[in-house]
Tab-separated table of C-alpha atoms in Angstrom:
chain	number	residue	atom	x	y	z
H	1	UNK	CA	27.026	8.310	-33.871
H	2	UNK	CA	26.704	7.119	-30.240
H	3	UNK	CA	23.007	6.780	-29.353
H	4	UNK	CA	23.041	6.122	-25.651
H	5	UNK	CA	19.506	7.153	-24.731
H	6	UNK	CA	17.466	4.939	-27.117
H	7	UNK	CA	19.473	1.977	-25.781
H	8	UNK	CA	18.110	2.788	-22.337
H	9	UNK	CA	14.662	2.875	-23.875
H	10	UNK	CA	14.968	-0.609	-25.324
H	11	UNK	CA	15.773	-2.301	-22.019
H	12	UNK	CA	13.762	-0.108	-19.706
H	13	UNK	CA	10.536	-0.994	-17.987
H	14	UNK	CA	8.472	2.093	-17.442
H	15	UNK	CA	6.506	1.377	-14.276
H	16	UNK	CA	9.228	2.209	-11.672
H	17	UNK	CA	9.946	5.658	-13.068
H	18	UNK	CA	6.311	6.356	-13.790
H	19	UNK	CA	5.716	5.624	-10.118
H	20	UNK	CA	8.014	8.511	-9.261
H	21	UNK	CA	5.582	10.889	-10.969
H	22	UNK	CA	2.703	9.446	-8.965
H	23	UNK	CA	4.739	10.004	-5.805
H	24	UNK	CA	5.699	13.538	-6.906
H	25	UNK	CA	2.021	14.360	-7.420
H	26	UNK	CA	1.550	13.786	-3.678
H	27	UNK	CA	4.176	16.450	-3.000
H	28	UNK	CA	2.281	18.896	-5.204
H	29	UNK	CA	-0.956	17.959	-3.413
H	30	UNK	CA	0.694	18.478	-0.030
H	31	UNK	CA	2.162	21.855	-0.974
H	32	UNK	CA	-1.147	23.054	-2.395
H	33	UNK	CA	-2.904	22.014	0.814
H	34	UNK	CA	-0.609	23.766	3.252
H	35	UNK	CA	0.452	26.797	1.242
H	36	UNK	CA	-2.625	28.959	1.615
H	37	UNK	CA	-3.139	28.073	5.263
H	38	UNK	CA	0.489	28.701	6.164
H	39	UNK	CA	0.446	32.097	4.499
H	40	UNK	CA	-2.767	32.866	6.357
H	41	UNK	CA	-1.217	31.759	9.660
H	42	UNK	CA	1.957	33.767	9.120
H	43	UNK	CA	0.042	36.927	8.265
H	44	UNK	CA	-2.208	36.522	11.317
H	45	UNK	CA	-5.433	35.849	9.408
H	46	UNK	CA	-8.331	33.499	10.166
H	47	UNK	CA	-7.018	30.116	9.042
H	48	UNK	CA	-8.178	26.586	8.650
H	49	UNK	CA	-7.843	24.673	11.912
H	50	UNK	CA	-4.304	23.368	12.195
H	51	UNK	CA	-5.436	20.104	13.729
H	52	UNK	CA	-7.601	19.407	10.672
H	53	UNK	CA	-4.838	20.517	8.356
H	54	UNK	CA	-2.276	18.285	10.073
H	55	UNK	CA	-4.585	15.279	9.652
H	56	UNK	CA	-4.950	16.019	5.950
H	57	UNK	CA	-1.182	16.275	5.509
H	58	UNK	CA	-0.643	13.065	7.473
H	59	UNK	CA	-3.112	11.290	5.161
H	60	UNK	CA	-1.326	12.565	2.055
H	61	UNK	CA	2.071	11.606	3.480
H	62	UNK	CA	0.846	8.102	4.382
H	63	UNK	CA	-0.475	7.656	0.855
H	64	UNK	CA	2.862	8.818	-0.553
H	65	UNK	CA	4.690	6.306	1.672
H	66	UNK	CA	2.532	3.513	0.256
H	67	UNK	CA	3.399	4.619	-3.270
H	68	UNK	CA	7.113	4.682	-2.344
H	69	UNK	CA	6.989	1.202	-0.816
H	70	UNK	CA	5.104	-0.118	-3.838
H	71	UNK	CA	7.744	1.332	-6.170
H	72	UNK	CA	10.609	-0.163	-4.150
H	73	UNK	CA	8.959	-3.563	-3.716
H	74	UNK	CA	8.319	-4.038	-7.427
H	75	UNK	CA	11.624	-3.041	-8.944
H	76	UNK	CA	12.764	-5.159	-11.899
H	77	UNK	CA	16.097	-6.961	-11.699
H	78	UNK	CA	19.208	-4.821	-12.203
H	79	UNK	CA	19.765	-5.509	-15.908
H	80	UNK	CA	16.335	-4.233	-16.795
H	81	UNK	CA	16.413	-1.001	-14.846
H	82	UNK	CA	16.428	2.108	-17.022
H	83	UNK	CA	18.857	3.700	-14.572
H	84	UNK	CA	21.204	2.568	-11.821
H	85	UNK	CA	19.113	0.997	-9.059
H	86	UNK	CA	21.092	2.712	-6.299
H	87	UNK	CA	20.467	6.131	-7.816
H	88	UNK	CA	16.824	5.292	-8.287
H	89	UNK	CA	16.447	4.342	-4.625
H	90	UNK	CA	18.320	7.476	-3.541
H	91	UNK	CA	15.974	9.582	-5.622
H	92	UNK	CA	12.891	8.043	-4.018
H	93	UNK	CA	14.410	8.805	-0.591
H	94	UNK	CA	15.183	12.441	-1.440
H	95	UNK	CA	11.765	12.999	-2.987
H	96	UNK	CA	10.076	11.471	0.049
H	97	UNK	CA	12.205	13.671	2.327
H	98	UNK	CA	10.523	16.735	0.791
H	99	UNK	CA	7.177	15.483	2.043
H	100	UNK	CA	8.602	14.598	5.450
H	101	UNK	CA	10.054	18.102	5.828
H	102	UNK	CA	6.719	19.668	4.821
H	103	UNK	CA	4.969	17.540	7.430
H	104	UNK	CA	7.542	18.533	10.075
H	105	UNK	CA	7.186	22.222	9.163
H	106	UNK	CA	3.459	22.084	9.711
H	107	UNK	CA	3.799	20.233	12.995
H	108	UNK	CA	6.349	22.717	14.306
H	109	UNK	CA	4.097	25.638	13.490
H	110	UNK	CA	1.051	23.922	14.952
H	111	UNK	CA	2.768	22.866	18.185
H	112	UNK	CA	1.531	26.013	19.922
H	113	UNK	CA	0.102	29.295	18.616
H	114	UNK	CA	2.964	31.625	17.846
H	115	UNK	CA	2.353	35.229	16.814
H	116	UNK	CA	4.517	36.131	13.841
H	117	UNK	CA	5.698	39.745	14.212
H	118	UNK	CA	4.902	41.957	11.195
H	119	UNK	CA	8.635	42.505	10.676
H	120	UNK	CA	9.008	38.828	9.674
H	121	UNK	CA	5.718	38.176	7.898
H	122	UNK	CA	6.706	39.308	4.396
H	123	UNK	CA	10.037	37.447	4.541
H	124	UNK	CA	8.326	34.255	5.678
H	125	UNK	CA	5.718	34.457	2.929
H	126	UNK	CA	8.459	35.069	0.337
H	127	UNK	CA	10.335	32.044	1.691
H	128	UNK	CA	7.206	29.928	1.372
H	129	UNK	CA	6.799	31.123	-2.228
H	130	UNK	CA	10.369	30.118	-3.046
H	131	UNK	CA	9.901	26.662	-1.524
H	132	UNK	CA	6.696	26.173	-3.495
H	133	UNK	CA	8.462	27.326	-6.664
H	134	UNK	CA	11.329	24.862	-6.108
H	135	UNK	CA	8.909	21.941	-5.696
H	136	UNK	CA	6.985	23.038	-8.796
H	137	UNK	CA	10.222	23.165	-10.821
H	138	UNK	CA	11.096	19.628	-9.714
H	139	UNK	CA	8.106	18.236	-11.640
H	140	UNK	CA	9.365	19.200	-15.128
H	141	UNK	CA	12.910	18.130	-14.178
H	142	UNK	CA	11.639	14.657	-13.259
H	143	UNK	CA	9.419	14.306	-16.336
H	144	UNK	CA	12.191	15.533	-18.671
H	145	UNK	CA	14.573	12.970	-17.174
H	146	UNK	CA	12.113	10.110	-17.591
H	147	UNK	CA	11.495	11.092	-21.215
H	148	UNK	CA	15.247	11.206	-21.795
H	149	UNK	CA	16.124	7.822	-20.268
H	150	UNK	CA	13.232	6.173	-22.125
H	151	UNK	CA	14.367	7.589	-25.446
H	152	UNK	CA	11.255	9.740	-25.891
H	153	UNK	CA	13.336	12.924	-25.901
H	154	UNK	CA	16.851	13.883	-26.959
H	155	UNK	CA	16.777	17.281	-25.281
H	156	UNK	CA	19.681	16.849	-22.861
H	157	UNK	CA	20.405	20.566	-22.661
H	158	UNK	CA	16.785	21.400	-21.905
H	159	UNK	CA	16.746	18.713	-19.228
H	160	UNK	CA	19.940	20.052	-17.668
H	161	UNK	CA	18.459	23.550	-17.713
H	162	UNK	CA	15.461	22.267	-15.726
H	163	UNK	CA	17.961	21.048	-13.074
H	164	UNK	CA	19.689	24.440	-12.979
H	165	UNK	CA	16.388	26.187	-12.280
H	166	UNK	CA	15.831	24.018	-9.204
H	167	UNK	CA	19.393	24.599	-7.984
H	168	UNK	CA	18.982	28.348	-8.459
H	169	UNK	CA	15.774	28.368	-6.407
H	170	UNK	CA	17.466	26.243	-3.748
H	171	UNK	CA	20.164	28.921	-3.429
H	172	UNK	CA	17.465	31.606	-3.108
H	173	UNK	CA	15.855	29.573	-0.306
H	174	UNK	CA	19.160	29.017	1.487
H	175	UNK	CA	20.069	32.699	1.541
H	176	UNK	CA	16.553	33.831	2.463
H	177	UNK	CA	16.347	31.310	5.318
H	178	UNK	CA	19.717	32.424	6.714
H	179	UNK	CA	18.773	36.126	6.582
H	180	UNK	CA	15.434	35.511	8.229
H	181	UNK	CA	16.842	33.301	10.976
H	182	UNK	CA	19.454	35.946	11.693
H	183	UNK	CA	16.746	38.625	12.002
H	184	UNK	CA	14.685	36.442	14.318
H	185	UNK	CA	17.657	35.558	16.538
H	186	UNK	CA	18.490	39.251	16.892
H	187	UNK	CA	14.935	40.249	17.783
H	188	UNK	CA	13.445	40.758	21.230
H	189	UNK	CA	10.651	38.186	20.913
H	190	UNK	CA	10.236	35.362	23.413
H	191	UNK	CA	12.840	32.608	23.092
H	192	UNK	CA	10.117	29.953	22.700
H	193	UNK	CA	8.834	31.848	19.668
H	194	UNK	CA	12.366	32.153	18.290
H	195	UNK	CA	12.940	28.420	18.724
H	196	UNK	CA	9.639	27.473	17.077
H	197	UNK	CA	9.999	29.861	14.130
H	198	UNK	CA	13.614	28.945	13.389
H	199	UNK	CA	12.771	25.232	13.376
H	200	UNK	CA	9.877	25.948	11.032
H	201	UNK	CA	12.298	27.790	8.733
H	202	UNK	CA	14.788	24.900	8.994
H	203	UNK	CA	12.111	22.522	7.726
H	204	UNK	CA	11.334	24.806	4.777
H	205	UNK	CA	15.037	25.007	3.998
H	206	UNK	CA	15.250	21.209	4.123
H	207	UNK	CA	12.500	21.006	1.518
H	208	UNK	CA	14.628	23.146	-0.807
H	209	UNK	CA	17.751	21.123	0.032
H	210	UNK	CA	16.023	17.869	-0.882
H	211	UNK	CA	14.751	19.366	-4.150
H	212	UNK	CA	18.397	20.026	-4.973
H	213	UNK	CA	19.357	16.476	-3.943
H	214	UNK	CA	16.664	15.195	-6.296
H	215	UNK	CA	17.961	17.072	-9.348
H	216	UNK	CA	21.576	16.155	-8.515
H	217	UNK	CA	20.512	12.502	-8.562
H	218	UNK	CA	18.580	12.976	-11.802
H	219	UNK	CA	21.684	14.575	-13.311
H	220	UNK	CA	23.715	11.505	-12.347
H	221	UNK	CA	21.091	9.257	-13.922
H	222	UNK	CA	21.489	10.814	-17.360
H	223	UNK	CA	25.287	10.936	-17.084
H	224	UNK	CA	25.506	7.156	-17.490
């Protein structure tokens, strides 16, 4: 019988991939920080000051960048990597892009106060929920992959299923973002509001897109 995964476990050093979880935790922290305030903003409620919120997100993102640089600067030599080094570096880029897009989304919304018409509020909140769900699903997909390549799990099908869940949510985000942008473009609101809201939605869509890029890269990691 061909036991590919335990072989990975014998030569692998854990720290690089464990660092990915530490970096992912910053995404979860970022999403948790902005989620409630963004929903409040969209629904026209009394929200936390955006300037304060932006500073908090910038701090989290800077910390995540330090984690990413630390991971990249302390990679073992090629033979001892649990997975292909190129794939590993691509994954760190895609995962970091999720944080960058979240930061951009917040900055676009905070650029100037924009009233969100009631006709778009529910759709925007649902889109935010889908983006949060996609980022939450990425956590188990990452942890399942790490367990698999280190020989701690043999559940390939379960791991693949965790990828499919992220891809499914990405498709939900893509369709929802397109429908909402179409509604906004066809509305009578001020063009500046249209421009600001559609860029905000673009950033949310990018978060979903990079979640999909992450699981596609994880899938390639376990294919070898």
